[in-house]
XYZ file of C-alpha atoms in Angstrom:
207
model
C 0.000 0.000 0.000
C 1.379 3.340 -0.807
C -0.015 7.337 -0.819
C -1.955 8.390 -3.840
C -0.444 10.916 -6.330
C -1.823 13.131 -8.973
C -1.022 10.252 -11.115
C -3.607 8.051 -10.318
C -6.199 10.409 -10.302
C -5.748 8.969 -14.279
C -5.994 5.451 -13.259
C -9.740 5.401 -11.385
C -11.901 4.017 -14.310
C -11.514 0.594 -13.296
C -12.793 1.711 -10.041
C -15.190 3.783 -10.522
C -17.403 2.200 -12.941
C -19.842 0.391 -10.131
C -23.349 1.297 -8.897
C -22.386 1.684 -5.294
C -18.847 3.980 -5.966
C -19.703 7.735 -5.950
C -17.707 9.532 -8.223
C -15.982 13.488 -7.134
C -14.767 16.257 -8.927
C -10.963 16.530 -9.552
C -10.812 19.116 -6.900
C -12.267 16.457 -4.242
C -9.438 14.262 -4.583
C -6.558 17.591 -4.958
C -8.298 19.078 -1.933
C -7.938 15.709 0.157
C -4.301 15.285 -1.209
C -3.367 18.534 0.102
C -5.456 18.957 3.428
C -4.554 15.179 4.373
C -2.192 12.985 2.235
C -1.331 10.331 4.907
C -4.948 9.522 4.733
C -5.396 9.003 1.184
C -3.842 5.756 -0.681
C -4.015 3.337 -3.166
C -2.797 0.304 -3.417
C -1.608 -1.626 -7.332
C -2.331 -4.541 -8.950
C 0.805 -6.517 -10.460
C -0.965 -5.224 -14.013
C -0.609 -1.558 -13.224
C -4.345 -1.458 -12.439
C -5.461 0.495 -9.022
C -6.493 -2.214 -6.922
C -8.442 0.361 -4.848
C -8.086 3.920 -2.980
C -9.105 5.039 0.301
C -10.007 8.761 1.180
C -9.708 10.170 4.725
C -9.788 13.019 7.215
C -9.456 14.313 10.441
C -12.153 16.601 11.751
C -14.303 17.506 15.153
C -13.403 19.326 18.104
C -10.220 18.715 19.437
C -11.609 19.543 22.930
C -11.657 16.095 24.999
C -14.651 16.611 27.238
C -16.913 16.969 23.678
C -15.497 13.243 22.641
C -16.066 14.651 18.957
C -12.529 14.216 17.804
C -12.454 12.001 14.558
C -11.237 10.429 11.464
C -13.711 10.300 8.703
C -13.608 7.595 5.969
C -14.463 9.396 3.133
C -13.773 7.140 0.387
C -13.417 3.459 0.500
C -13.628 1.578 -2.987
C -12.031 -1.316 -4.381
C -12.441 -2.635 -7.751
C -15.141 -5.283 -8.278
C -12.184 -8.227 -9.734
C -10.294 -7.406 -6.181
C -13.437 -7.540 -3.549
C -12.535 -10.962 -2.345
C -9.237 -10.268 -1.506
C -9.601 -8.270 1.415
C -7.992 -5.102 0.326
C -11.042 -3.280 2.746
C -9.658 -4.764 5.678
C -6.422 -3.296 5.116
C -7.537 -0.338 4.084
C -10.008 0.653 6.927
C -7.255 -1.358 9.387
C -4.519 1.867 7.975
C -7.429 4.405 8.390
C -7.968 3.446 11.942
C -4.318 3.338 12.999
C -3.654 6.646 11.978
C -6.226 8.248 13.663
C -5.614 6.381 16.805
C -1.385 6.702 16.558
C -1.107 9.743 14.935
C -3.762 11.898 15.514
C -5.341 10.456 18.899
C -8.810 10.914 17.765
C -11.836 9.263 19.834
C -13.586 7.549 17.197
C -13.791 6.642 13.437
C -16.983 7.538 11.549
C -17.666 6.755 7.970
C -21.359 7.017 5.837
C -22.495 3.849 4.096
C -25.725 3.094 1.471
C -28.107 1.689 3.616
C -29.154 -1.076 1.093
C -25.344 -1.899 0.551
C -25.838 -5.335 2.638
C -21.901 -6.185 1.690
C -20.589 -3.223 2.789
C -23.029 -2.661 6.114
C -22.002 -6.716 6.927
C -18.070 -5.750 6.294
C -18.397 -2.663 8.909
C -20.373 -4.574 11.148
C -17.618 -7.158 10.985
C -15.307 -4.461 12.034
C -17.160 -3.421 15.506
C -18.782 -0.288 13.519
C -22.243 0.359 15.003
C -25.521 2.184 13.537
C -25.519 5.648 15.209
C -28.180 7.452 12.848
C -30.036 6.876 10.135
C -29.972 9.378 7.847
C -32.613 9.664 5.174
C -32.034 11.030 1.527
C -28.379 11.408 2.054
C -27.426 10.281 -1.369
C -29.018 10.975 -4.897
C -32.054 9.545 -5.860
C -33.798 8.971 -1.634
C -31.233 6.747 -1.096
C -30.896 6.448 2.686
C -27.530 6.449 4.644
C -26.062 4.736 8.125
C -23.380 6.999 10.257
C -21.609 4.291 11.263
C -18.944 4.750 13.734
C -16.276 2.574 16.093
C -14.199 3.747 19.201
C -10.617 4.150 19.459
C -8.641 3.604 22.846
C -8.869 6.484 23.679
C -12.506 6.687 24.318
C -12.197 3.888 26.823
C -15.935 4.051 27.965
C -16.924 3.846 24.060
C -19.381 7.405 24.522
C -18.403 8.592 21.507
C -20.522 6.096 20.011
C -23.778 6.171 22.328
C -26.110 6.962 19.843
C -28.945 9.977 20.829
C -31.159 9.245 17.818
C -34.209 7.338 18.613
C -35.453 7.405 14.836
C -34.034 8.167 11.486
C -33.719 12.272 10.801
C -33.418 13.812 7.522
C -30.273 15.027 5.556
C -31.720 18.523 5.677
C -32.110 18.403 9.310
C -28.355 17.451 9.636
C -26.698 20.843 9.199
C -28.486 24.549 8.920
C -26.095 26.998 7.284
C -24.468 26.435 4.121
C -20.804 28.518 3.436
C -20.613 30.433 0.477
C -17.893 28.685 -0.719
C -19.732 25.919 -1.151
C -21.538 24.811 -4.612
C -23.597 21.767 -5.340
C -22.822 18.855 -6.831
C -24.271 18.485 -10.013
C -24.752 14.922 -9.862
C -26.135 13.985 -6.065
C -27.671 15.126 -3.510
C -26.838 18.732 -2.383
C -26.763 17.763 1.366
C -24.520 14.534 0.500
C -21.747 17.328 -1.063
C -21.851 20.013 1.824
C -21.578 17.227 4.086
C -18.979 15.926 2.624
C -16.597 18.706 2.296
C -18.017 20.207 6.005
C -19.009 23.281 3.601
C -21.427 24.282 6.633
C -21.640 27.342 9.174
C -23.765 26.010 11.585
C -24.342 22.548 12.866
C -27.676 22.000 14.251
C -28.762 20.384 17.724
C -29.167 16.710 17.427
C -32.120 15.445 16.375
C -34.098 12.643 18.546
């Protein structure tokens, strides 16, 4: 496994061409390589092919009595001749260790399709837990699970005590949008500010 480079941004078609991939705008991937490049890699296939890439971030409030300090799996995607060979292990396995070693963060969150049974099962595998259910995050009503798992350092595992008794809507996620921000002309507007944290204002959490 080794860092991604502007090099492979050329290399993705193999990867991308599957129903549950999203594809970004060249300046999602340059923004990611610049604001964290030891979370974003790729790993090759003997052929030259991209076996894979994962994306990644640290965000939240460093403050350690709000528990809210994170890495983020933004992008995990492997391509469909490589999905049995557990490249996702190793790739969620590198995103945890570096926000545990490097960055010390309480807790790894990530957003999954909530009708991607593989993918859900795989998480679930890997002691992620449900904690919201958030409808219409992607295009077309798809729904979405915030899945998340604790780190060491949250030895009483409260980062991940859900407060959400029933699913809440992407729109009721976060209030005001920056004006840097534009949406995405293929999905949902909500699913792209939310991605890039292009917000002002989070809102109070929704039970």
């Amino acid at each position: 496994m080794r860092l991604f480079t502007t090099d492979d941004l050329f290399s993705l078609s193999n990867i991308n061409l599957d129903k549950w991939t999203n594809t970004f705008s060249m300046d999602f991937y340059l923004t990611y390589m610049s604001k964290w490049p030891d979370l974003f890699f790729t790993e090759g296939a003997p052929n030259g092919d991209l076996v894979g890439f994962g994306v990644g971030k640290i965000e939240g409030d460093p403050n350690p009595e709000k528990l809210d300090y994170r890495g983020h799996v933004s992008v995990l995607t492997i391509a469909p001749e490589y999905r049995r060979a557990r490249f996702s292990l190793t790739f969620m396995k590198f995103i945890e260790d570096v926000s545990e070693k490097v960055d010390n963060a309480f807790f790894v969150d990530l957003f999954v399709r909530k009708d991607n049974d593989l993918a859900v099962a795989l998480y679930r595998k890997l002691q992620y837990s449900v904690y919201r259910h958030i409808l219409e995050y992607y295009g077309n009503h798809n729904d979405a699970y915030d899945m998340r798992k604790a780190l060491p350092r949250d030895t009483k595992k409260a980062s991940i005590v859900s407060p959400y008794s029933k699913p809440i809507h992407v729109s009721k996620t976060y209030t005001t949008l920056s004006p840097v921000c534009n949406k995405h002309p293929s999905y949902n507007p909500y699913y792209y500010i939310i991605t890039f944290n292009c917000f002002d204002t989070p809102l109070p959490s929704q039970k």
